[in-house]
Amino acid sequence: MEPLVPIGELEMFAHGLDHAEGIAVTGEGVVYVGGEAGQLYRIGADDTVEEVLTTGGWLLGLAADGAGRIYACDAVKRCVWRIDPAAKSMEVFCEGTAERPMLSPNWGCFDAAGNYYVSDSGEWKGANGLIWIVRPGSAPEVWTEDSRDFPNGMAISADGSDLLVLESTPGALVAFTIAADGSAGARRVLAKLDAVPDGVAVATDGSLVIACYRPDVIYRWREDVGLEILALDPEGVAIAAPTNVAFTGPGLDTMMVPNIGRWHLTRFSHPELTGVPLHYPTAGQLGG
């Protein structure tokens, strides 16, 4: 199957990153990515790389709120940091509970009500993953334990009704209905993947864009079509263990991918794909 985006259209830029995995785009369009030594990088409009600070851990998933603060999953420190890039300060936003501390926080996302969902992947092939939720003004709580097989990247569906979750081993795209009372519905399998899926983003046409840690491939998934290869690099240069994907630009029509296997970001576009705007809760909702 030929990729929908030819390899020659995969642009490498922002060189010098330390094996970036997570990526976040603020409401103002500022791009941040994380590094494997806890670095938070800001990507300039001219593609320059600026290190904002380091947590001393390993940053995975990133999300942003309406004040431009970054919520960073730290696999080493086993917590989610709330980082103020302007002040170059950070504080622990959540780390589980005293009875059940987070084991491996991986990816977080906000819904329209300001609820923050975060995957706790657990141990590789340990089948002990789960998903937490931090409701505005409340302590973290377990949202569901029914996503156990290394829950990884997540996204809110376009209509806000579902939390979409990638499980890495075995590879699967699953969904949980967000009930009216905020609880999790039953786990539904949307697709199985012969790959190690990592990150997912939602397009306005109903497509999901899925970046895979292995092999070096990015899929487009549609309910009526299934999986298509959006981008592929058999040599692992232009895309190399692409861990996540974010829609960027004024029209959210450019896809940006960090590569944990190398030291750059990759961007490309497809005429049928534009991103669904993300939710950016206010500081008043989230406190601080």
mmCIF file of C-alpha atoms in Angstrom:
data_model
loop_
_atom_site.group_PDB
_atom_site.id
_atom_site.type_symbol
_atom_site.label_atom_id
_atom_site.label_comp_id
_atom_site.label_asym_id
_atom_site.label_seq_id
_atom_site.Cartn_x
_atom_site.Cartn_y
_atom_site.Cartn_z
ATOM 1 C CA MET A 1 0.000 0.000 0.000
ATOM 2 C CA GLU A 2 1.461 3.352 -1.054
ATOM 3 C CA PRO A 3 1.480 6.107 1.590
ATOM 4 C CA LEU A 4 -1.022 8.921 1.098
ATOM 5 C CA VAL A 5 1.826 11.394 1.711
ATOM 6 C CA PRO A 6 4.993 10.650 -0.321
ATOM 7 C CA ILE A 7 8.203 10.433 1.669
ATOM 8 C CA GLY A 8 9.614 13.426 -0.209
ATOM 9 C CA GLU A 9 6.901 15.611 1.354
ATOM 10 C CA LEU A 10 7.988 14.817 4.918
ATOM 11 C CA GLU A 11 9.878 17.929 6.048
ATOM 12 C CA MET A 12 12.461 17.610 8.829
ATOM 13 C CA PHE A 13 13.032 20.690 11.014
ATOM 14 C CA ALA A 14 13.763 21.850 14.598
ATOM 15 C CA HIS A 15 16.972 19.849 14.745
ATOM 16 C CA GLY A 16 18.838 19.295 18.015
ATOM 17 C CA LEU A 17 16.000 17.929 20.161
ATOM 18 C CA ASP A 18 16.765 15.218 22.709
ATOM 19 C CA HIS A 19 14.602 12.371 21.379
ATOM 20 C CA ALA A 20 11.295 14.227 21.656
ATOM 21 C CA GLU A 21 8.107 12.293 22.377
ATOM 22 C CA GLY A 22 5.312 14.561 23.601
ATOM 23 C CA ILE A 23 3.968 17.604 21.764
ATOM 24 C CA ALA A 24 1.456 20.310 22.656
ATOM 25 C CA VAL A 25 0.091 23.328 20.797
ATOM 26 C CA THR A 26 -1.294 26.202 22.863
ATOM 27 C CA GLY A 27 -4.395 28.167 21.959
ATOM 28 C CA GLU A 28 -2.082 30.854 20.527
ATOM 29 C CA GLY A 29 -0.380 28.261 18.336
ATOM 30 C CA VAL A 30 2.887 27.977 20.273
ATOM 31 C CA VAL A 31 4.431 24.512 19.957
ATOM 32 C CA TYR A 32 6.138 22.744 22.869
ATOM 33 C CA VAL A 33 7.832 19.351 22.881
ATOM 34 C CA GLY A 34 9.547 17.339 25.606
ATOM 35 C CA GLY A 35 12.924 15.600 25.828
ATOM 36 C CA GLU A 36 14.141 12.345 27.343
ATOM 37 C CA ALA A 37 16.112 14.164 30.082
ATOM 38 C CA GLY A 38 13.073 16.153 31.197
ATOM 39 C CA GLN A 39 13.553 19.108 28.847
ATOM 40 C CA LEU A 40 10.621 21.248 27.808
ATOM 41 C CA TYR A 41 11.380 22.872 24.457
ATOM 42 C CA ARG A 42 9.576 25.765 22.783
ATOM 43 C CA ILE A 43 9.644 25.756 18.977
ATOM 44 C CA GLY A 44 9.884 29.250 17.526
ATOM 45 C CA ALA A 45 7.946 30.532 14.531
ATOM 46 C CA ASP A 46 11.258 30.369 12.659
ATOM 47 C CA ASP A 47 11.714 26.685 13.680
ATOM 48 C CA THR A 48 14.349 27.505 16.303
ATOM 49 C CA VAL A 49 14.572 25.368 19.448
ATOM 50 C CA GLU A 50 14.632 26.930 22.919
ATOM 51 C CA GLU A 51 14.956 24.896 26.115
ATOM 52 C CA VAL A 52 12.547 26.405 28.646
ATOM 53 C CA LEU A 53 13.469 24.239 31.644
ATOM 54 C CA THR A 54 14.096 20.649 32.677
ATOM 55 C CA THR A 55 12.364 18.515 35.275
ATOM 56 C CA GLY A 56 15.273 16.106 35.532
ATOM 57 C CA GLY A 57 12.957 13.290 34.500
ATOM 58 C CA TRP A 58 11.616 12.186 31.103
ATOM 59 C CA LEU A 59 8.741 14.084 29.527
ATOM 60 C CA LEU A 60 6.126 12.132 27.599
ATOM 61 C CA GLY A 61 2.661 13.529 26.871
ATOM 62 C CA LEU A 62 2.012 17.278 26.920
ATOM 63 C CA ALA A 63 -1.204 19.303 27.016
ATOM 64 C CA ALA A 64 -1.919 23.029 27.354
ATOM 65 C CA ASP A 65 -4.541 25.087 29.168
ATOM 66 C CA GLY A 66 -6.053 28.445 28.265
ATOM 67 C CA ALA A 67 -3.328 30.324 30.141
ATOM 68 C CA GLY A 68 -0.604 28.673 28.072
ATOM 69 C CA ARG A 69 0.550 26.441 30.924
ATOM 70 C CA ILE A 70 1.824 22.983 29.993
ATOM 71 C CA TYR A 71 0.770 19.740 31.683
ATOM 72 C CA ALA A 72 3.676 17.340 31.263
ATOM 73 C CA CYS A 73 3.664 13.613 32.032
ATOM 74 C CA ASP A 74 6.994 12.630 33.592
ATOM 75 C CA ALA A 75 7.804 8.928 33.395
ATOM 76 C CA VAL A 76 10.781 9.180 35.771
ATOM 77 C CA LYS A 77 9.238 11.439 38.432
ATOM 78 C CA ARG A 78 5.923 9.563 38.070
ATOM 79 C CA CYS A 79 3.786 12.663 38.109
ATOM 80 C CA VAL A 80 2.198 15.278 35.877
ATOM 81 C CA TRP A 81 3.838 18.693 36.148
ATOM 82 C CA ARG A 82 2.041 21.965 35.567
ATOM 83 C CA ILE A 83 4.634 24.211 33.943
ATOM 84 C CA ASP A 84 4.395 27.956 33.438
ATOM 85 C CA PRO A 85 6.764 28.582 30.504
ATOM 86 C CA ALA A 86 6.654 32.355 30.957
ATOM 87 C CA ALA A 87 7.799 32.134 34.578
ATOM 88 C CA LYS A 88 9.934 29.034 33.944
ATOM 89 C CA SER A 89 8.329 27.438 37.000
ATOM 90 C CA MET A 90 6.700 24.093 37.669
ATOM 91 C CA GLU A 91 4.553 22.384 40.282
ATOM 92 C CA VAL A 92 3.110 18.892 40.661
ATOM 93 C CA PHE A 93 -0.389 18.843 39.198
ATOM 94 C CA CYS A 94 -1.144 15.197 39.980
ATOM 95 C CA GLU A 95 0.678 12.038 41.014
ATOM 96 C CA GLY A 96 -2.154 9.642 41.772
ATOM 97 C CA THR A 97 -3.177 9.079 45.376
ATOM 98 C CA ALA A 98 -1.311 8.110 48.530
ATOM 99 C CA GLU A 99 -2.839 4.651 48.327
ATOM 100 C CA ARG A 100 -2.208 4.323 44.586
ATOM 101 C CA PRO A 101 0.599 6.466 43.214
ATOM 102 C CA MET A 102 0.995 6.788 39.468
ATOM 103 C CA LEU A 103 3.233 4.144 37.949
ATOM 104 C CA SER A 104 3.874 5.460 34.425
ATOM 105 C CA PRO A 105 1.923 8.612 33.450
ATOM 106 C CA ASN A 106 2.061 8.784 29.677
ATOM 107 C CA TRP A 107 -0.435 11.115 27.988
ATOM 108 C CA GLY A 108 -3.022 13.643 29.110
ATOM 109 C CA CYS A 109 -5.849 15.587 27.438
ATOM 110 C CA PHE A 110 -8.648 17.965 28.446
ATOM 111 C CA ASP A 111 -12.333 17.825 27.619
ATOM 112 C CA ALA A 112 -14.672 20.805 27.227
ATOM 113 C CA ALA A 113 -15.542 20.807 30.952
ATOM 114 C CA GLY A 114 -11.891 21.063 31.990
ATOM 115 C CA ASN A 115 -11.553 17.438 33.062
ATOM 116 C CA TYR A 116 -8.005 16.146 32.571
ATOM 117 C CA TYR A 117 -7.648 12.497 31.565
ATOM 118 C CA VAL A 118 -4.224 10.874 31.872
ATOM 119 C CA SER A 119 -3.138 7.394 30.844
ATOM 120 C CA ASP A 120 -1.040 5.444 33.351
ATOM 121 C CA SER A 121 0.584 2.850 31.119
ATOM 122 C CA GLY A 122 1.811 0.548 33.862
ATOM 123 C CA GLU A 123 4.554 -1.940 33.106
ATOM 124 C CA TRP A 124 5.361 -3.055 29.556
ATOM 125 C CA LYS A 125 3.246 -6.167 28.925
ATOM 126 C CA GLY A 126 2.260 -6.056 32.601
ATOM 127 C CA ALA A 127 -1.468 -5.563 31.843
ATOM 128 C CA ASN A 128 -1.687 -3.185 34.807
ATOM 129 C CA GLY A 129 -2.475 0.111 33.094
ATOM 130 C CA LEU A 130 -5.395 2.423 33.846
ATOM 131 C CA ILE A 131 -6.753 5.899 33.152
ATOM 132 C CA TRP A 132 -6.971 8.662 35.748
ATOM 133 C CA ILE A 133 -9.143 11.753 35.750
ATOM 134 C CA VAL A 134 -8.581 15.075 37.495
ATOM 135 C CA ARG A 135 -11.823 17.002 37.653
ATOM 136 C CA PRO A 136 -11.586 20.788 38.159
ATOM 137 C CA GLY A 137 -10.930 21.517 41.816
ATOM 138 C CA SER A 138 -10.786 17.837 42.763
ATOM 139 C CA ALA A 139 -8.171 15.233 43.619
ATOM 140 C CA PRO A 140 -7.144 12.618 41.046
ATOM 141 C CA GLU A 141 -9.272 9.490 40.823
ATOM 142 C CA VAL A 142 -9.213 6.324 38.765
ATOM 143 C CA TRP A 143 -11.548 6.805 35.801
ATOM 144 C CA THR A 144 -11.338 3.269 34.413
ATOM 145 C CA GLU A 145 -9.221 0.169 34.861
ATOM 146 C CA ASP A 146 -10.577 -1.428 31.686
ATOM 147 C CA SER A 147 -7.691 -0.135 29.543
ATOM 148 C CA ARG A 148 -4.907 -2.304 30.918
ATOM 149 C CA ASP A 149 -2.652 -3.138 27.969
ATOM 150 C CA PHE A 150 -0.274 -0.158 28.125
ATOM 151 C CA PRO A 151 -2.759 2.684 27.506
ATOM 152 C CA ASN A 152 -0.788 5.379 25.743
ATOM 153 C CA GLY A 153 -1.919 8.303 23.546
ATOM 154 C CA MET A 154 -5.438 9.662 23.954
ATOM 155 C CA ALA A 155 -7.784 12.244 22.471
ATOM 156 C CA ILE A 156 -11.329 13.503 22.959
ATOM 157 C CA SER A 157 -13.602 12.688 20.024
ATOM 158 C CA ALA A 158 -14.811 15.540 17.832
ATOM 159 C CA ASP A 159 -18.270 15.587 19.442
ATOM 160 C CA GLY A 160 -16.884 15.188 22.959
ATOM 161 C CA SER A 161 -18.749 11.942 23.592
ATOM 162 C CA ASP A 162 -15.776 9.560 23.721
ATOM 163 C CA LEU A 163 -12.277 9.286 25.086
ATOM 164 C CA LEU A 164 -10.174 7.631 22.385
ATOM 165 C CA VAL A 165 -7.250 5.554 23.669
ATOM 166 C CA LEU A 166 -4.370 3.773 21.981
ATOM 167 C CA GLU A 167 -3.194 0.594 23.685
ATOM 168 C CA SER A 168 0.346 -0.275 22.678
ATOM 169 C CA THR A 169 0.643 -3.988 23.378
ATOM 170 C CA PRO A 170 -1.181 -5.608 21.758
ATOM 171 C CA GLY A 171 -1.873 -2.685 19.425
ATOM 172 C CA ALA A 172 -5.453 -1.439 19.577
ATOM 173 C CA LEU A 173 -7.548 1.684 19.157
ATOM 174 C CA VAL A 174 -10.327 1.708 21.746
ATOM 175 C CA ALA A 175 -13.008 4.137 22.910
ATOM 176 C CA PHE A 176 -14.826 4.842 26.169
ATOM 177 C CA THR A 177 -18.070 6.780 26.231
ATOM 178 C CA ILE A 178 -17.978 9.737 28.611
ATOM 179 C CA ALA A 179 -21.282 9.334 30.410
ATOM 180 C CA ALA A 180 -23.499 12.253 31.422
ATOM 181 C CA ASP A 181 -22.359 11.857 35.021
ATOM 182 C CA GLY A 182 -18.697 11.892 33.926
ATOM 183 C CA SER A 183 -18.072 8.187 34.438
ATOM 184 C CA ALA A 184 -16.491 5.835 31.903
ATOM 185 C CA GLY A 185 -18.562 3.614 29.672
ATOM 186 C CA ALA A 186 -17.559 0.157 28.513
ATOM 187 C CA ARG A 187 -14.356 -0.357 26.517
ATOM 188 C CA ARG A 188 -15.053 -0.624 22.766
ATOM 189 C CA VAL A 189 -12.451 -1.842 20.289
ATOM 190 C CA LEU A 190 -12.464 0.266 17.119
ATOM 191 C CA ALA A 191 -9.431 -1.273 15.416
ATOM 192 C CA LYS A 192 -6.586 -3.672 16.037
ATOM 193 C CA LEU A 193 -3.127 -2.707 14.805
ATOM 194 C CA ASP A 194 -0.193 -4.910 13.891
ATOM 195 C CA ALA A 195 2.069 -2.194 15.267
ATOM 196 C CA VAL A 196 2.905 -0.334 18.486
ATOM 197 C CA PRO A 197 0.589 2.685 18.332
ATOM 198 C CA ASP A 198 1.581 5.659 20.460
ATOM 199 C CA GLY A 199 -0.208 8.951 19.678
ATOM 200 C CA VAL A 200 -3.530 9.979 18.137
ATOM 201 C CA ALA A 201 -5.082 13.205 16.823
ATOM 202 C CA VAL A 202 -8.612 13.846 15.570
ATOM 203 C CA ALA A 203 -9.416 15.344 12.142
ATOM 204 C CA THR A 204 -12.560 17.235 11.188
ATOM 205 C CA ASP A 205 -13.631 14.609 8.630
ATOM 206 C CA GLY A 206 -13.819 11.950 11.348
ATOM 207 C CA SER A 207 -10.391 10.515 10.585
ATOM 208 C CA LEU A 208 -7.932 9.668 13.324
ATOM 209 C CA VAL A 209 -4.207 10.129 12.705
ATOM 210 C CA ILE A 210 -2.184 7.480 14.567
ATOM 211 C CA ALA A 211 1.579 7.668 15.064
ATOM 212 C CA CYS A 212 3.360 4.388 15.799
ATOM 213 C CA TYR A 213 6.508 3.792 17.814
ATOM 214 C CA ARG A 214 7.063 0.672 15.706
ATOM 215 C CA PRO A 215 7.268 0.445 12.748
ATOM 216 C CA ASP A 216 8.042 3.954 11.433
ATOM 217 C CA VAL A 217 4.537 4.583 10.178
ATOM 218 C CA ILE A 218 1.644 7.005 10.624
ATOM 219 C CA TYR A 219 -1.833 5.708 9.872
ATOM 220 C CA ARG A 220 -5.092 7.355 8.949
ATOM 221 C CA TRP A 221 -8.094 5.477 10.371
ATOM 222 C CA ARG A 222 -11.692 5.940 9.293
ATOM 223 C CA GLU A 223 -14.616 3.915 10.525
ATOM 224 C CA ASP A 224 -15.814 3.143 7.013
ATOM 225 C CA VAL A 225 -12.385 2.530 5.483
ATOM 226 C CA GLY A 226 -10.222 1.243 8.310
ATOM 227 C CA LEU A 227 -6.479 1.805 8.366
ATOM 228 C CA GLU A 228 -4.582 3.523 5.565
ATOM 229 C CA ILE A 229 -0.874 4.376 5.535
ATOM 230 C CA LEU A 230 -0.611 8.142 5.759
ATOM 231 C CA ALA A 231 3.196 8.340 5.970
ATOM 232 C CA LEU A 232 5.918 5.705 6.020
ATOM 233 C CA ASP A 233 9.707 5.716 6.191
ATOM 234 C CA PRO A 234 11.272 2.242 5.881
ATOM 235 C CA GLU A 235 14.709 3.724 6.606
ATOM 236 C CA GLY A 236 13.634 5.542 9.774
ATOM 237 C CA VAL A 237 15.119 8.925 8.882
ATOM 238 C CA ALA A 238 12.362 11.429 8.056
ATOM 239 C CA ILE A 239 10.118 9.749 10.604
ATOM 240 C CA ALA A 240 11.816 7.595 13.222
ATOM 241 C CA ALA A 241 9.648 6.105 15.957
ATOM 242 C CA PRO A 242 7.025 8.851 15.491
ATOM 243 C CA THR A 243 5.413 8.914 18.890
ATOM 244 C CA ASN A 244 2.710 11.566 18.639
ATOM 245 C CA VAL A 245 1.049 13.928 16.216
ATOM 246 C CA ALA A 246 -0.485 17.395 16.532
ATOM 247 C CA PHE A 247 -2.342 19.613 14.070
ATOM 248 C CA THR A 248 -0.716 23.045 13.847
ATOM 249 C CA GLY A 249 -0.963 26.302 11.900
ATOM 250 C CA PRO A 250 -3.739 28.913 11.707
ATOM 251 C CA GLY A 251 -5.997 26.473 9.871
ATOM 252 C CA LEU A 252 -4.852 23.382 11.818
ATOM 253 C CA ASP A 253 -3.924 21.894 8.453
ATOM 254 C CA THR A 254 -0.298 20.942 9.135
ATOM 255 C CA MET A 255 0.587 17.786 11.031
ATOM 256 C CA MET A 256 3.658 17.911 13.257
ATOM 257 C CA VAL A 257 5.335 14.779 14.597
ATOM 258 C CA PRO A 258 8.115 14.310 17.183
ATOM 259 C CA ASN A 259 10.531 11.426 16.574
ATOM 260 C CA ILE A 260 11.790 9.699 19.682
ATOM 261 C CA GLY A 261 14.252 7.761 17.506
ATOM 262 C CA ARG A 262 16.050 10.901 16.278
ATOM 263 C CA TRP A 263 16.601 14.603 17.017
ATOM 264 C CA HIS A 264 14.081 16.544 14.942
ATOM 265 C CA LEU A 265 10.424 17.195 14.261
ATOM 266 C CA THR A 266 8.654 16.292 11.033
ATOM 267 C CA ARG A 267 5.765 18.113 9.384
ATOM 268 C CA PHE A 268 3.520 17.414 6.435
ATOM 269 C CA SER A 269 -0.028 17.957 5.250
ATOM 270 C CA HIS A 270 -2.779 16.188 3.360
ATOM 271 C CA PRO A 271 -5.584 18.091 1.573
ATOM 272 C CA GLU A 272 -8.340 16.108 3.301
ATOM 273 C CA LEU A 273 -7.014 16.464 6.846
ATOM 274 C CA THR A 274 -7.469 19.375 9.231
ATOM 275 C CA GLY A 275 -7.504 19.102 12.983
ATOM 276 C CA VAL A 276 -10.371 19.412 15.429
ATOM 277 C CA PRO A 277 -9.636 22.337 17.790
ATOM 278 C CA LEU A 278 -8.479 21.210 21.228
ATOM 279 C CA HIS A 279 -9.996 22.210 24.561
ATOM 280 C CA TYR A 280 -8.096 24.796 26.611
ATOM 281 C CA PRO A 281 -9.630 25.134 30.093
ATOM 282 C CA THR A 282 -9.193 28.426 31.914
ATOM 283 C CA ALA A 283 -6.932 28.971 34.885
ATOM 284 C CA GLY A 284 -10.085 29.654 36.880
ATOM 285 C CA GLN A 285 -11.365 26.176 36.138
ATOM 286 C CA LEU A 286 -8.082 24.512 37.004
ATOM 287 C CA GLY A 287 -6.824 26.685 39.858
ATOM 288 C CA GLY A 288 -3.532 28.446 40.283
#
